[in-house]
Tab-separated table of C-alpha atoms in Angstrom:
chain	number	residue	atom	x	y	z
A	1	MET	CA	-33.559	-10.110	8.223
A	2	ASN	CA	-35.780	-10.407	11.300
A	3	ALA	CA	-33.945	-12.617	13.842
A	4	PRO	CA	-36.740	-15.136	14.649
A	5	LEU	CA	-37.517	-15.543	10.943
A	6	HIS	CA	-33.842	-15.926	10.031
A	7	HIS	CA	-33.400	-18.572	12.740
A	8	PHE	CA	-36.513	-20.414	11.542
A	9	ILE	CA	-35.375	-20.520	7.903
A	10	GLU	CA	-31.842	-21.540	8.879
A	11	SER	CA	-33.204	-24.430	10.942
A	12	LEU	CA	-35.339	-25.920	8.141
A	13	VAL	CA	-34.152	-29.294	6.864
A	14	VAL	CA	-35.218	-30.733	3.513
A	15	GLY	CA	-36.599	-34.273	3.368
A	16	ALA	CA	-37.180	-36.824	0.613
A	17	PRO	CA	-39.723	-35.863	-2.085
A	18	SER	CA	-43.157	-37.456	-2.136
A	19	ALA	CA	-45.013	-37.592	-5.479
A	20	LEU	CA	-48.799	-37.241	-5.605
A	21	GLY	CA	-49.637	-37.200	-9.297
A	22	PRO	CA	-48.760	-33.772	-10.721
A	23	VAL	CA	-47.817	-32.409	-7.275
A	24	THR	CA	-44.527	-33.231	-5.570
A	25	ILE	CA	-44.131	-32.412	-1.877
A	26	VAL	CA	-40.677	-31.972	-0.369
A	27	PRO	CA	-41.146	-32.086	3.428
A	28	LEU	CA	-39.583	-29.478	5.697
A	29	ARG	CA	-38.739	-30.045	9.338
A	30	SER	CA	-36.602	-28.270	11.920
A	31	SER	CA	-33.076	-29.255	12.893
A	32	ALA	CA	-33.811	-27.735	16.314
A	33	ALA	CA	-36.157	-29.217	18.900
A	34	SER	CA	-39.749	-29.171	17.648
A	35	PRO	CA	-41.763	-26.325	19.215
A	36	THR	CA	-44.393	-27.384	21.732
A	37	VAL	CA	-46.533	-24.229	21.585
A	38	ALA	CA	-50.209	-25.039	21.004
A	39	ILE	CA	-52.246	-23.168	18.410
A	40	ALA	CA	-55.710	-23.706	16.914
A	41	LEU	CA	-56.815	-23.392	13.299
A	42	LEU	CA	-60.202	-22.229	12.112
A	43	ASP	CA	-63.029	-24.775	12.399
A	44	ASP	CA	-66.594	-24.973	13.713
A	45	ASP	CA	-65.427	-25.479	17.306
A	46	SER	CA	-62.660	-22.881	17.442
A	47	ALA	CA	-64.513	-19.788	16.192
A	48	ARG	CA	-67.819	-18.130	15.393
A	49	VAL	CA	-67.581	-16.391	12.015
A	50	GLY	CA	-70.159	-14.094	10.424
A	51	GLU	CA	-70.781	-10.805	8.637
A	52	VAL	CA	-69.797	-7.621	10.478
A	53	SER	CA	-73.461	-6.530	10.502
A	54	GLU	CA	-76.849	-7.662	9.212
A	55	GLY	CA	-76.238	-5.808	5.954
A	56	GLY	CA	-72.675	-7.076	5.678
A	57	VAL	CA	-69.521	-5.481	4.272
A	58	VAL	CA	-67.738	-7.127	1.348
A	59	GLY	CA	-64.186	-6.599	2.566
A	60	ARG	CA	-64.534	-7.592	6.236
A	61	ILE	CA	-65.983	-10.386	8.352
A	62	GLN	CA	-66.283	-10.829	12.123
A	63	VAL	CA	-64.373	-13.678	13.797
A	64	GLU	CA	-64.867	-14.520	17.469
A	65	SER	CA	-62.390	-16.960	18.993
A	66	LEU	CA	-64.029	-19.716	21.050
A	67	THR	CA	-60.811	-21.502	21.965
A	68	PRO	CA	-58.404	-21.016	24.900
A	69	LEU	CA	-55.554	-21.228	22.368
A	70	PRO	CA	-54.279	-18.589	19.950
A	71	LEU	CA	-56.347	-18.934	16.761
A	72	LEU	CA	-54.489	-18.955	13.431
A	73	LEU	CA	-56.197	-17.818	10.218
A	74	VAL	CA	-54.191	-18.448	7.047
A	75	ALA	CA	-54.196	-16.100	4.045
A	76	GLY	CA	-55.986	-17.619	1.071
A	77	GLU	CA	-58.257	-19.917	3.072
A	78	ILE	CA	-61.786	-20.053	1.633
A	79	LEU	CA	-64.822	-19.546	3.856
A	80	ARG	CA	-68.250	-20.587	2.584
A	81	GLY	CA	-71.641	-19.275	3.678
A	82	ALA	CA	-73.239	-16.039	4.919
A	83	ARG	CA	-73.941	-13.571	2.100
A	84	GLN	CA	-71.154	-14.836	-0.196
A	85	ASN	CA	-68.023	-16.990	-0.064
A	86	ARG	CA	-64.809	-15.174	0.857
A	87	GLN	CA	-61.053	-15.697	1.004
A	88	ILE	CA	-58.956	-14.464	3.932
A	89	ASN	CA	-56.589	-11.678	2.829
A	90	ALA	CA	-53.932	-11.922	5.550
A	91	THR	CA	-52.477	-14.530	7.873
A	92	LEU	CA	-53.203	-13.510	11.461
A	93	VAL	CA	-53.468	-14.833	15.011
A	94	ILE	CA	-56.437	-13.923	17.221
A	95	PRO	CA	-55.763	-13.945	20.992
A	96	PRO	CA	-57.805	-16.497	22.981
A	97	GLY	CA	-61.433	-15.463	23.444
A	98	GLU	CA	-61.163	-12.203	21.484
A	99	GLU	CA	-63.233	-10.960	18.547
A	100	ILE	CA	-61.849	-8.988	15.603
A	101	GLN	CA	-62.751	-7.940	12.076
A	102	VAL	CA	-60.766	-9.825	9.449
A	103	PRO	CA	-59.929	-8.498	5.943
A	104	VAL	CA	-61.332	-10.696	3.160
A	105	SER	CA	-62.134	-10.718	-0.555
A	106	CYS	CA	-65.170	-12.101	-2.357
A	107	VAL	CA	-64.732	-15.283	-4.427
A	108	GLU	CA	-68.429	-15.548	-5.355
A	109	ARG	CA	-69.345	-12.392	-7.223
A	110	GLY	CA	-72.941	-13.220	-8.186
A	111	ARG	CA	-74.445	-13.736	-4.730
A	112	TRP	CA	-75.249	-11.297	-1.930
A	113	ALA	CA	-77.856	-13.161	0.095
A	114	TYR	CA	-78.037	-15.598	2.988
A	115	ARG	CA	-78.757	-19.163	1.888
A	116	SER	CA	-77.907	-21.635	4.630
A	117	GLY	CA	-77.568	-19.605	7.801
A	118	LYS	CA	-75.765	-16.386	8.612
A	119	GLY	CA	-72.400	-17.851	9.565
A	120	PHE	CA	-69.300	-18.964	7.690
A	121	ARG	CA	-67.616	-22.356	7.710
A	122	THR	CA	-64.192	-23.253	6.429
A	123	ALA	CA	-64.238	-24.854	2.985
A	124	ASN	CA	-61.141	-26.856	4.017
A	125	ALA	CA	-59.322	-25.423	1.018
A	126	THR	CA	-57.197	-22.484	-0.009
A	127	THR	CA	-57.500	-20.735	-3.347
A	128	PRO	CA	-55.390	-22.111	-6.244
A	129	TRP	CA	-51.711	-21.601	-5.434
A	130	LYS	CA	-50.793	-18.916	-7.973
A	131	MET	CA	-54.032	-16.992	-7.481
A	132	ARG	CA	-53.370	-17.128	-3.751
A	133	SER	CA	-49.769	-15.967	-4.226
A	134	ARG	CA	-50.799	-12.914	-6.239
A	135	SER	CA	-53.523	-12.062	-3.742
A	136	VAL	CA	-51.162	-12.314	-0.752
A	137	ARG	CA	-48.608	-10.067	-2.448
A	138	ARG	CA	-51.202	-7.400	-3.319
A	139	SER	CA	-52.665	-7.532	0.181
A	140	LEU	CA	-49.300	-7.111	1.909
A	141	ARG	CA	-48.216	-4.332	-0.443
A	142	SER	CA	-51.489	-2.558	0.319
A	143	LYS	CA	-50.862	-2.931	4.050
A	144	LEU	CA	-47.430	-1.373	3.647
A	145	GLN	CA	-48.577	1.490	1.408
A	146	ARG	CA	-52.111	2.225	2.669
A	147	GLY	CA	-52.350	0.557	6.065
A	148	ARG	CA	-54.989	-2.040	5.125
A	149	HIS	CA	-55.035	-5.505	3.563
A	150	ASP	CA	-56.647	-4.895	0.172
A	151	ALA	CA	-56.198	-7.727	-2.341
A	152	GLU	CA	-57.864	-5.596	-5.084
A	153	GLN	CA	-61.335	-7.084	-5.402
A	154	GLY	CA	-61.581	-6.553	-9.151
A	155	THR	CA	-58.359	-8.489	-9.711
A	156	VAL	CA	-59.558	-11.302	-7.441
A	157	TRP	CA	-62.742	-11.583	-9.533
A	158	ALA	CA	-60.673	-11.665	-12.721
A	159	ASP	CA	-58.605	-14.517	-11.261
A	160	VAL	CA	-61.773	-16.406	-10.285
A	161	ASP	CA	-63.248	-15.951	-13.772
A	162	ALA	CA	-59.992	-17.115	-15.369
A	163	HIS	CA	-59.930	-20.234	-13.202
A	164	LEU	CA	-63.572	-21.055	-13.929
A	165	SER	CA	-62.829	-20.671	-17.638
A	166	ARG	CA	-59.713	-22.809	-17.393
A	167	LYS	CA	-61.682	-25.557	-15.643
A	168	GLN	CA	-64.587	-25.079	-18.113
A	169	THR	CA	-66.931	-24.648	-15.158
A	170	ARG	CA	-70.180	-22.693	-15.289
A	171	SER	CA	-71.392	-21.060	-12.084
A	172	GLY	CA	-74.461	-18.871	-11.814
A	173	THR	CA	-72.817	-16.930	-8.976
A	174	SER	CA	-69.217	-17.020	-10.315
A	175	ASP	CA	-68.279	-19.175	-7.338
A	176	LEU	CA	-64.652	-20.319	-7.185
A	177	LEU	CA	-65.658	-23.369	-5.149
A	178	ALA	CA	-67.745	-24.597	-8.092
A	179	ALA	CA	-64.485	-25.363	-9.905
A	180	MET	CA	-62.826	-27.182	-7.007
A	181	SER	CA	-62.567	-30.803	-8.099
A	182	THR	CA	-63.945	-33.452	-5.752
A	183	GLU	CA	-61.658	-35.998	-7.417
A	184	LEU	CA	-58.610	-33.928	-6.505
A	185	GLN	CA	-59.964	-33.453	-2.996
A	186	GLN	CA	-59.967	-37.239	-2.601
A	187	GLN	CA	-56.280	-37.332	-3.532
A	188	VAL	CA	-55.618	-34.656	-0.938
A	189	SER	CA	-57.478	-36.468	1.830
A	190	ALA	CA	-55.423	-39.614	1.210
A	191	TRP	CA	-52.192	-37.834	2.230
A	192	SER	CA	-50.995	-36.570	5.601
A	193	PRO	CA	-47.613	-35.166	6.720
A	194	ALA	CA	-45.101	-37.229	8.639
A	195	GLU	CA	-44.669	-36.741	12.371
A	196	GLY	CA	-42.498	-33.703	13.074
A	197	ASP	CA	-42.880	-32.043	9.656
A	198	LEU	CA	-43.384	-28.264	9.756
A	199	GLY	CA	-44.414	-27.815	6.137
A	200	GLY	CA	-43.308	-28.496	2.611
A	201	ALA	CA	-41.937	-27.148	-0.633
A	202	PHE	CA	-44.106	-27.824	-3.661
A	203	PHE	CA	-43.623	-28.663	-7.317
A	204	VAL	CA	-46.488	-28.501	-9.804
A	205	GLY	CA	-45.265	-30.612	-12.679
A	206	ASN	CA	-41.601	-29.647	-13.035
A	207	GLU	CA	-42.080	-26.148	-11.590
A	208	LEU	CA	-41.096	-25.254	-8.028
A	209	VAL	CA	-43.970	-22.941	-7.078
A	210	GLY	CA	-42.963	-22.208	-3.474
A	211	LEU	CA	-43.088	-23.462	0.078
A	212	GLU	CA	-45.166	-23.131	3.225
A	213	ALA	CA	-44.159	-23.863	6.812
A	214	PHE	CA	-45.653	-23.423	10.278
A	215	GLY	CA	-44.066	-22.835	13.658
A	216	ALA	CA	-45.358	-26.109	15.104
A	217	PRO	CA	-45.926	-29.577	13.568
A	218	ALA	CA	-49.525	-29.671	14.852
A	219	ALA	CA	-50.362	-26.492	12.914
A	220	TRP	CA	-49.009	-27.938	9.650
A	221	LYS	CA	-50.839	-31.207	10.244
A	222	ALA	CA	-54.122	-29.286	10.641
A	223	ALA	CA	-53.510	-26.977	7.671
A	224	ALA	CA	-51.853	-29.385	5.222
A	225	GLN	CA	-54.943	-30.609	3.400
A	226	ARG	CA	-56.268	-27.056	2.984
A	227	VAL	CA	-52.965	-25.957	1.437
A	228	LEU	CA	-52.782	-29.041	-0.777
A	229	ALA	CA	-56.336	-28.480	-2.020
A	230	GLY	CA	-55.177	-25.194	-3.554
A	231	LEU	CA	-52.052	-26.858	-4.951
A	232	PHE	CA	-53.978	-29.680	-6.607
A	233	GLU	CA	-56.423	-27.153	-8.031
A	234	GLU	CA	-53.439	-25.306	-9.526
A	235	ALA	CA	-52.158	-28.618	-10.920
A	236	ALA	CA	-55.372	-29.503	-12.778
A	237	GLY	CA	-54.423	-30.597	-16.288
A	238	VAL	CA	-50.673	-30.659	-15.519
A	239	LYS	CA	-48.749	-33.843	-16.265
A	240	ALA	CA	-46.854	-35.632	-13.511
A	241	PRO	CA	-43.083	-35.003	-13.682
A	242	GLU	CA	-40.684	-37.700	-14.807
A	243	PRO	CA	-39.282	-39.716	-11.874
A	244	GLY	CA	-36.195	-38.019	-10.471
A	245	SER	CA	-36.713	-34.781	-12.431
A	246	VAL	CA	-37.590	-32.755	-9.328
A	247	GLY	CA	-36.000	-32.977	-5.921
A	248	ALA	CA	-34.495	-31.470	-2.816
A	249	ASP	CA	-31.597	-29.565	-4.425
A	250	ALA	CA	-33.833	-26.835	-5.850
A	251	VAL	CA	-35.562	-26.474	-2.475
A	252	SER	CA	-32.242	-26.161	-0.615
A	253	ALA	CA	-31.161	-23.459	-3.071
A	254	LEU	CA	-34.421	-21.570	-2.486
A	255	LEU	CA	-34.000	-21.733	1.308
A	256	GLN	CA	-30.468	-20.392	1.010
A	257	LYS	CA	-31.733	-17.553	-1.162
A	258	LEU	CA	-34.407	-16.564	1.377
A	259	THR	CA	-31.957	-15.520	4.090
A	260	ALA	CA	-30.632	-12.772	1.801
A	261	ILE	CA	-34.051	-11.187	1.183
A	262	GLU	CA	-34.552	-7.870	2.943
A	263	VAL	CA	-37.858	-7.841	4.816
A	264	VAL	CA	-40.039	-5.031	6.155
A	265	SER	CA	-42.373	-5.247	9.130
A	266	THR	CA	-45.941	-4.058	9.682
A	267	PRO	CA	-48.254	-4.688	12.667
A	268	GLY	CA	-50.369	-7.822	12.342
A	269	GLU	CA	-54.165	-7.705	12.345
A	270	GLY	CA	-54.090	-9.705	15.583
A	271	MET	CA	-51.021	-10.818	17.508
A	272	GLY	CA	-47.459	-10.220	16.330
A	273	GLU	CA	-45.995	-8.581	13.255
A	274	GLU	CA	-46.137	-9.314	9.547
A	275	LEU	CA	-42.959	-9.578	7.523
A	276	GLN	CA	-42.735	-9.290	3.766
A	277	GLY	CA	-39.933	-9.176	1.253
A	278	GLU	CA	-39.408	-9.905	-2.404
A	279	THR	CA	-36.939	-10.220	-5.230
A	280	GLU	CA	-37.704	-10.238	-8.941
A	281	GLN	CA	-39.206	-13.735	-8.815
A	282	THR	CA	-39.676	-14.605	-5.130
A	283	HIS	CA	-42.183	-13.254	-2.609
A	284	LEU	CA	-41.841	-13.987	1.114
A	285	ALA	CA	-44.619	-13.492	3.668
A	286	ALA	CA	-44.328	-14.407	7.337
A	287	LEU	CA	-46.001	-13.853	10.690
A	288	VAL	CA	-43.881	-13.626	13.841
A	289	ALA	CA	-45.485	-13.486	17.303
A	290	ALA	CA	-45.038	-14.376	20.967
A	291	LEU	CA	-47.937	-16.775	21.463
A	292	GLU	CA	-47.500	-17.343	25.192
A	293	PRO	CA	-47.082	-14.845	28.054
A	294	GLU	CA	-43.451	-13.888	28.642
A	295	SER	CA	-42.298	-16.001	25.691
A	296	LYS	CA	-40.002	-14.814	22.923
A	297	ALA	CA	-41.328	-14.054	19.467
A	298	SER	CA	-41.085	-16.933	17.014
A	299	THR	CA	-42.178	-17.640	13.454
A	300	VAL	CA	-45.811	-18.730	13.351
A	301	HIS	CA	-46.201	-19.017	9.575
A	302	LEU	CA	-43.975	-18.689	6.515
A	303	ARG	CA	-45.104	-18.704	2.904
A	304	VAL	CA	-42.824	-18.285	-0.096
A	305	ALA	CA	-44.076	-18.064	-3.677
A	306	GLN	CA	-42.137	-18.106	-6.909
A	307	MET	CA	-43.629	-15.278	-8.960
A	308	THR	CA	-43.437	-14.298	-12.607
A	309	PRO	CA	-40.975	-11.445	-13.284
A	310	ALA	CA	-42.200	-7.890	-12.729
A	311	PRO	CA	-43.469	-6.006	-15.820
A	312	ASP	CA	-41.269	-3.647	-17.775
A	313	ARG	CA	-40.698	-0.394	-15.836
A	314	VAL	CA	-41.061	1.793	-18.955
A	315	GLU	CA	-44.528	0.343	-19.533
A	316	GLU	CA	-45.361	1.024	-15.879
A	317	ARG	CA	-44.351	4.696	-16.184
A	318	MET	CA	-46.356	5.153	-19.386
A	319	GLY	CA	-49.330	3.510	-17.703
A	320	ALA	CA	-48.973	5.882	-14.737
A	321	ARG	CA	-49.040	8.914	-17.063
A	322	SER	CA	-52.180	7.585	-18.720
A	323	ARG	CA	-53.838	7.054	-15.326
A	324	ARG	CA	-53.014	10.609	-14.210
A	325	ARG	CA	-54.508	11.977	-17.441
A	326	ARG	CA	-57.708	9.989	-16.889
A	327	GLU	CA	-57.856	11.167	-13.266
A	328	ARG	CA	-57.705	14.838	-14.334
A	329	MET	CA	-60.532	14.267	-16.817
A	330	ARG	CA	-62.516	12.431	-14.153
A	331	THR	CA	-62.040	15.293	-11.666
A	332	ARG	CA	-63.480	17.786	-14.173
A	333	GLU	CA	-66.383	15.429	-14.879
A	334	VAL	CA	-67.169	15.077	-11.157
A	335	SER	CA	-67.046	18.855	-10.716
A	336	GLU	CA	-69.468	19.440	-13.599
A	337	ARG	CA	-71.815	16.732	-12.363
A	338	THR	CA	-71.775	18.180	-8.832
A	339	ARG	CA	-72.870	21.580	-10.171
A	340	ALA	CA	-75.699	19.865	-12.051
A	341	LEU	CA	-76.723	18.030	-8.904
A	342	ARG	CA	-77.004	21.282	-6.960
A	343	SER	CA	-79.416	22.672	-9.541
A	344	ALA	CA	-81.691	19.663	-9.007
A	345	LEU	CA	-82.264	20.359	-5.323
A	346	THR	CA	-85.559	22.079	-6.059
A	347	ARG	CA	-87.201	18.669	-6.541
A	348	ALA	CA	-89.723	17.843	-3.854
A	349	SER	CA	-88.773	14.142	-3.871
A	350	VAL	CA	-86.603	11.617	-5.691
A	351	PRO	CA	-88.164	8.531	-7.333
A	352	VAL	CA	-86.355	5.181	-7.109
A	353	GLY	CA	-87.544	1.886	-8.513
A	354	GLY	CA	-85.119	-0.777	-7.320
A	355	PRO	CA	-81.815	-1.349	-5.504
A	356	CYS	CA	-80.193	1.951	-4.633
A	357	LEU	CA	-77.721	3.664	-2.310
A	358	VAL	CA	-78.664	7.015	-0.764
A	359	VAL	CA	-76.673	9.663	1.113
A	360	ALA	CA	-77.654	13.149	2.171
A	361	GLN	CA	-76.717	15.905	-0.257
A	362	ALA	CA	-74.791	17.604	2.550
A	363	VAL	CA	-72.575	14.534	2.981
A	364	TYR	CA	-71.768	14.372	-0.736
A	365	GLU	CA	-71.068	18.112	-0.946
A	366	ARG	CA	-68.849	17.959	2.141
A	367	LEU	CA	-66.686	15.314	0.484
A	368	ALA	CA	-66.593	17.314	-2.763
A	369	ARG	CA	-65.727	20.543	-0.926
A	370	PHE	CA	-62.706	18.984	0.741
A	371	ARG	CA	-61.747	17.104	-2.453
A	372	GLN	CA	-62.208	13.723	-0.832
A	373	LEU	CA	-64.205	12.193	-3.688
A	374	PRO	CA	-61.920	9.512	-5.197
A	375	THR	CA	-61.506	9.318	-8.956
A	376	GLY	CA	-63.002	5.819	-8.981
A	377	LEU	CA	-66.284	6.936	-7.400
A	378	PRO	CA	-69.185	6.382	-9.836
A	379	LEU	CA	-71.273	9.454	-10.550
A	380	PRO	CA	-74.724	9.632	-8.920
A	381	HIS	CA	-77.742	8.791	-11.038
A	382	ARG	CA	-80.200	11.153	-9.367
A	383	SER	CA	-80.321	13.988	-6.877
A	384	GLY	CA	-82.822	16.315	-5.319
A	385	ALA	CA	-84.829	16.795	-2.158
A	386	ASN	CA	-81.545	16.945	-0.177
A	387	LEU	CA	-80.514	13.471	-1.405
A	388	VAL	CA	-77.960	11.919	-3.765
A	389	VAL	CA	-78.843	8.502	-5.208
A	390	TRP	CA	-76.928	5.712	-6.960
A	391	ARG	CA	-78.836	2.880	-8.641
A	392	ASN	CA	-77.854	-0.574	-9.883
A	393	PRO	CA	-79.849	-3.697	-10.862
A	394	SER	CA	-77.619	-5.628	-8.438
A	395	LEU	CA	-77.227	-4.614	-4.802
A	396	TYR	CA	-73.649	-5.883	-4.661
A	397	PRO	CA	-71.893	-2.896	-6.388
A	398	LEU	CA	-73.912	-0.553	-4.164
A	399	LEU	CA	-72.615	-2.288	-1.029
A	400	GLU	CA	-69.075	-1.865	-2.342
A	401	LEU	CA	-69.831	1.832	-2.813
A	402	ALA	CA	-71.142	2.017	0.767
A	403	GLU	CA	-67.896	0.481	1.982
A	404	LEU	CA	-65.939	3.114	0.048
A	405	PHE	CA	-67.926	5.903	1.744
A	406	THR	CA	-67.202	4.290	5.126
A	407	GLU	CA	-63.473	4.312	4.340
A	408	LEU	CA	-63.785	8.051	3.551
A	409	GLY	CA	-65.053	8.620	7.098
A	410	VAL	CA	-68.806	8.707	6.483
A	411	PRO	CA	-70.615	7.047	9.446
A	412	GLU	CA	-72.596	3.927	8.549
A	413	ASP	CA	-75.825	5.512	9.834
A	414	GLU	CA	-75.450	8.283	7.200
A	415	ILE	CA	-75.531	5.740	4.354
A	416	TRP	CA	-78.706	3.878	3.375
A	417	SER	CA	-78.924	1.018	0.888
A	418	TRP	CA	-82.201	-0.468	-0.317
A	419	ASN	CA	-82.512	-3.906	-1.889
A	420	GLY	CA	-86.004	-3.303	-3.270
A	421	ASP	CA	-87.794	-5.035	-0.377
A	422	ARG	CA	-90.794	-2.952	0.765
A	423	SER	CA	-90.437	-4.151	4.380
A	424	GLN	CA	-87.091	-2.355	4.566
A	425	LEU	CA	-88.922	0.969	4.124
A	426	GLU	CA	-90.420	0.638	7.600
A	427	SER	CA	-87.084	1.461	9.276
A	428	VAL	CA	-85.254	4.209	7.400
A	429	PRO	CA	-82.661	6.474	9.097
A	430	PRO	CA	-83.820	9.753	10.719
A	431	TRP	CA	-82.414	11.921	7.922
A	432	LEU	CA	-84.490	10.120	5.260
A	433	GLU	CA	-88.253	10.212	4.649
A	434	VAL	CA	-90.387	7.910	2.502
A	435	VAL	CA	-92.882	10.275	0.857
A	436	SER	CA	-94.966	7.692	-0.984
A	437	VAL	CA	-94.892	4.082	-2.116
A	438	HIS	CA	-96.220	3.267	-5.570
A	439	ARG	CA	-96.518	-0.037	-7.362
A	440	LYS	CA	-93.124	0.152	-9.073
A	441	ARG	CA	-91.352	3.022	-7.360
A	442	VAL	CA	-90.789	4.820	-4.084
A	443	GLU	CA	-90.541	8.588	-3.573
A	444	LEU	CA	-87.829	9.692	-1.115
A	445	ARG	CA	-86.708	13.009	0.299
A	446	GLY	CA	-84.180	14.150	2.858
A	447	ARG	CA	-85.249	15.689	6.112
A	448	THR	CA	-83.895	19.177	6.670
A	449	PRO	CA	-81.314	19.161	9.498
């Protein structure tokens, strides 16, 4: 195991449990001297947070540090505002005064529009504990396998829908925050950690769901209520455990188990390195960094989640065969559709009547020629006049498609999305021409290079 992480886990001491209704908190503190390193958490004064551009990108936001301290962003924290509410996909530290793009996922599927300004603010809450645990594991696995923190947006939406259904909450925009109970938030705000605590282990009912700890008491004090908000949301409808039925012994056993987990390292999005490791039922995620010049690396954040056992491996292999079969069929379908698209190039213009995404025919053919079109790419709806067009009643899926093209190496200025607003037609890219504007449709064509 990584030396700073091993030392941090070994130094954790378990305190006396504290019961808050269905949630029991077992405090964690260090047997060594408490670290004095200063670190800031996300709030209105510490950072300026917004979309990466006016049009926005679903999977990334822009965070500019406004503090002279290292700025800690915690995986699972919910940000409200801008075009839609998001959750942070990875724990990271931004150096003082720097600006970076942060990987996120949408937790409000039905909105893609500014409502109350163009910035984000912290919702002072993390996503429900188990939803957050699954998201963190997917994101870190993606980082290890593909080099980016992808929490699988479709799965995140499914988790949001399941939680809204569980809480019997209706939301016109499928907003996770709509289900967050104000009554539970009041319970959270009534609690604060003891002086010197670094974190806690948590029971929901009789179940030990995991633990979370920070490298400095001040960081845990600032983050505690956000973490507990997600825990209490997880505990909605769960009965309080019987007195004495949960306690420190299970937490001590979990800590002892952690030191035997083999971890792998990947570069962090900001400062330091990410560590991840797992067994059949336990997932460990940590961030280790040197936060001060000429200082040694230390553990900034540790999160451990008790997970449900992995699915049967035979079922996984059969599922993989089925996916490969579908991919072969999809490849043939894309090839046939591409040939049909070429035959449509004789059109003088392409009519569109609502939200659409447009790329030049040459861009699409280049990707097809080098077999870069992914199997999940939806087939175009129209082509002609040197253009390929995708349509959708909602702009949101089209923006996701634009992000996919960007990941394939297509420059942003070679992708054009239209939300149906006529004023947007006044500034189209150089490769695109608006031929005519009718009452219910617009005629487009591509300019010849």
